[in-house]
Short mmCIF file of C-alpha atoms in Angstrom, two decimals:
data_model
loop_
_atom_site.label_atom_id
_atom_site.label_comp_id
_atom_site.label_asym_id
_atom_site.label_seq_id
_atom_site.Cartn_x
_atom_site.Cartn_y
_atom_site.Cartn_z
CA TYR A 1 -61.32 -11.87 -67.32
CA PRO A 2 -62.35 -12.31 -63.67
CA PRO A 3 -61.91 -9.29 -61.38
CA PRO A 4 -58.66 -9.15 -59.39
CA PRO A 5 -58.70 -10.35 -55.77
CA LEU A 6 -59.68 -7.83 -53.10
CA TRP A 7 -56.20 -7.75 -51.50
CA TYR A 8 -54.67 -6.83 -54.87
CA THR A 9 -57.17 -4.03 -55.42
CA ILE A 10 -56.62 -2.59 -51.94
CA SER A 11 -52.82 -2.79 -52.11
CA SER A 12 -52.77 -1.25 -55.60
CA ARG A 13 -54.91 1.66 -54.43
CA PHE A 14 -52.76 2.12 -51.32
CA PHE A 15 -49.50 2.19 -53.24
CA SER A 16 -50.83 4.48 -55.93
CA GLN A 17 -52.09 6.90 -53.25
CA ALA A 18 -48.87 6.60 -51.25
CA THR A 19 -46.75 7.26 -54.33
CA SER A 20 -48.79 10.31 -55.22
CA LEU A 21 -48.51 11.50 -51.62
CA GLY A 22 -44.75 11.03 -51.80
CA VAL A 23 -44.54 13.17 -54.92
CA ARG A 24 -46.61 15.97 -53.36
CA ALA A 25 -45.13 15.72 -49.85
CA SER A 26 -43.07 18.61 -48.61
CA SER A 27 -39.83 18.11 -46.72
CA ASN A 28 -41.58 19.17 -43.49
CA THR A 29 -43.85 16.12 -43.34
CA PRO A 30 -42.73 13.34 -40.99
CA ALA A 31 -43.36 10.60 -43.54
CA SER A 32 -40.36 10.71 -45.79
CA ARG A 33 -40.60 10.12 -49.51
CA GLU A 34 -38.36 7.06 -49.51
CA CYS A 35 -40.77 5.15 -47.28
CA LEU A 36 -43.78 5.65 -49.52
CA SER A 37 -42.61 3.56 -52.46
CA PRO A 38 -43.60 -0.15 -52.57
CA PRO A 39 -40.09 -1.72 -52.74
CA ARG A 40 -39.12 -0.29 -49.35
CA LYS A 41 -42.39 -0.80 -47.52
CA SER A 42 -40.91 -3.45 -45.19
CA VAL A 43 -38.36 -0.92 -43.93
CA CYS A 44 -41.17 1.54 -43.24
CA THR A 45 -43.15 -1.09 -41.41
CA PHE A 46 -40.10 -1.73 -39.26
CA PHE A 47 -39.72 1.93 -38.26
CA TYR A 48 -43.45 2.41 -37.68
CA SER A 49 -43.87 -0.63 -35.42
CA PHE A 50 -44.53 1.50 -32.34
CA SER A 51 -47.03 3.87 -33.94
CA HIS A 52 -50.01 2.11 -32.32
CA LEU A 53 -48.39 2.54 -28.89
CA ALA A 54 -47.69 6.21 -29.63
CA VAL A 55 -51.40 6.65 -30.32
CA ILE A 56 -52.53 4.77 -27.21
CA LEU A 57 -49.92 5.86 -24.65
CA ASP A 58 -48.77 9.26 -25.85
CA GLY A 59 -51.89 10.58 -27.56
CA LYS A 60 -50.18 11.10 -30.92
CA ARG A 61 -52.27 11.01 -34.09
CA GLY A 62 -51.63 10.10 -37.73
CA GLN A 63 -48.35 11.30 -39.20
CA GLU A 64 -47.23 12.49 -35.77
CA ALA A 65 -47.52 8.94 -34.37
CA LEU A 66 -45.55 7.54 -37.32
CA ALA A 67 -42.80 10.13 -36.88
CA HIS A 68 -42.72 9.49 -33.13
CA SER A 69 -42.30 5.76 -33.69
CA LYS A 70 -39.52 6.34 -36.18
CA LYS A 71 -37.69 8.66 -33.74
CA ILE A 72 -37.76 5.94 -31.11
CA ILE A 73 -36.77 2.99 -33.28
CA LYS A 74 -34.20 4.54 -35.63
CA PRO A 75 -31.42 5.09 -33.03
CA ASN A 76 -32.16 1.71 -31.43
CA ALA A 77 -32.84 -0.31 -34.58
CA TRP A 78 -30.55 -3.26 -33.80
CA LYS A 79 -31.81 -3.62 -30.22
CA PHE A 80 -35.40 -3.49 -31.44
CA LEU A 81 -34.76 -5.99 -34.21
CA GLY A 82 -32.81 -8.40 -31.99
CA ASN A 83 -35.34 -8.40 -29.15
CA SER A 84 -38.30 -8.68 -31.51
CA LEU A 85 -36.68 -11.56 -33.38
CA VAL A 86 -35.95 -13.51 -30.19
CA VAL A 87 -39.51 -13.07 -28.88
CA PHE A 88 -41.00 -13.91 -32.28
CA LEU A 89 -38.98 -17.12 -32.47
CA MET A 90 -40.01 -18.04 -28.90
CA LEU A 91 -43.68 -17.54 -29.73
CA VAL A 92 -43.38 -19.57 -32.94
CA LEU A 93 -41.61 -22.36 -31.04
CA MET A 94 -44.33 -22.37 -28.38
CA SER A 95 -47.01 -22.50 -31.06
CA VAL A 96 -45.36 -25.43 -32.87
CA LEU A 97 -44.81 -27.27 -29.60
CA LEU A 98 -48.40 -26.73 -28.53
CA GLU A 99 -49.74 -27.95 -31.85
CA ASN A 100 -47.61 -31.11 -31.66
CA ILE A 101 -48.80 -31.82 -28.12
CA LYS A 102 -52.39 -31.24 -29.20
CA LEU A 103 -52.03 -33.64 -32.15
CA PHE A 104 -50.39 -36.27 -29.93
CA VAL A 105 -53.13 -36.10 -27.28
CA GLU A 106 -55.87 -36.17 -29.90
CA ALA A 107 -54.27 -39.24 -31.50
CA GLN A 108 -54.03 -41.02 -28.13
CA TYR A 109 -57.59 -40.22 -27.05
CA THR A 110 -59.56 -40.42 -30.29
CA GLY A 111 -63.28 -40.28 -29.61
CA ASN A 112 -62.94 -39.03 -26.01
CA ALA A 113 -65.00 -35.82 -25.99
CA GLY A 114 -63.83 -34.78 -22.52
CA MET A 115 -60.15 -35.01 -23.42
CA SER A 116 -60.76 -33.18 -26.71
CA PHE A 117 -62.44 -30.35 -24.81
CA ALA A 118 -59.60 -30.20 -22.27
CA VAL A 119 -56.98 -30.00 -25.03
CA SER A 120 -58.93 -27.26 -26.81
CA LEU A 121 -59.27 -25.32 -23.56
CA LEU A 122 -55.55 -25.68 -22.84
CA SER A 123 -54.74 -24.56 -26.39
CA ALA A 124 -56.95 -21.46 -26.10
CA THR A 125 -55.46 -20.60 -22.70
CA ILE A 126 -51.90 -20.83 -24.00
CA GLN A 127 -52.76 -18.75 -27.07
CA ILE A 128 -54.27 -16.05 -24.87
CA GLY A 129 -51.18 -16.19 -22.68
CA THR A 130 -48.82 -15.78 -25.62
CA GLY A 131 -50.90 -12.83 -26.84
CA ILE A 132 -50.65 -11.17 -23.44
CA TYR A 133 -46.90 -11.89 -23.34
CA GLY A 134 -46.36 -10.39 -26.81
CA THR A 135 -48.34 -7.27 -25.92
CA THR A 136 -46.50 -6.84 -22.62
CA PHE A 137 -43.16 -7.31 -24.35
CA SER A 138 -44.04 -4.68 -26.95
CA TYR A 139 -45.09 -2.22 -24.22
CA CYS A 140 -41.92 -2.76 -22.17
CA LEU A 141 -39.66 -2.48 -25.20
CA TYR A 142 -41.45 0.73 -26.21
CA LYS A 143 -40.92 2.27 -22.77
CA GLU A 144 -37.25 1.22 -22.66
CA LEU A 145 -36.38 2.44 -26.16
CA LYS A 146 -38.33 5.67 -25.60
CA SER A 147 -36.30 6.41 -22.47
CA ARG A 148 -33.04 5.59 -24.29
CA SER A 149 -33.78 7.85 -27.22
CA LYS A 150 -35.06 10.64 -24.91
CA VAL A 151 -38.10 11.30 -27.11
CA VAL A 152 -40.96 13.20 -25.48
#
């Protein structure tokens, strides 16, 4: 048999380690046991969405950053989910619209190297802009939800 794909090997190792951690974890650890099992990993991902901002902005590390993120999101879960969903849908819509415009322009100006370059440049600029917008949105939502939940 051929070896399994790399993503399967990595995810299998992660879940086996996470499950063993969940069995050995004490009740004092911020990562709760229910979030370490594979069927509920999407819920954990949801609660830990701000962990990277906790590391960057608040200087938290590891389990402390995960617990900090969960403390911020849990009381404001519906606001976080609603705002994130709206922004995600806006970014997807912009991406689809941009791709359709790009395909239309490329079809109209087939063989024109200058127009092809201009469309590629416009596409890259808009993608950078949407990345900046998504990052700024995440930062502002983090600050707002952190102030609402009164987490230090």
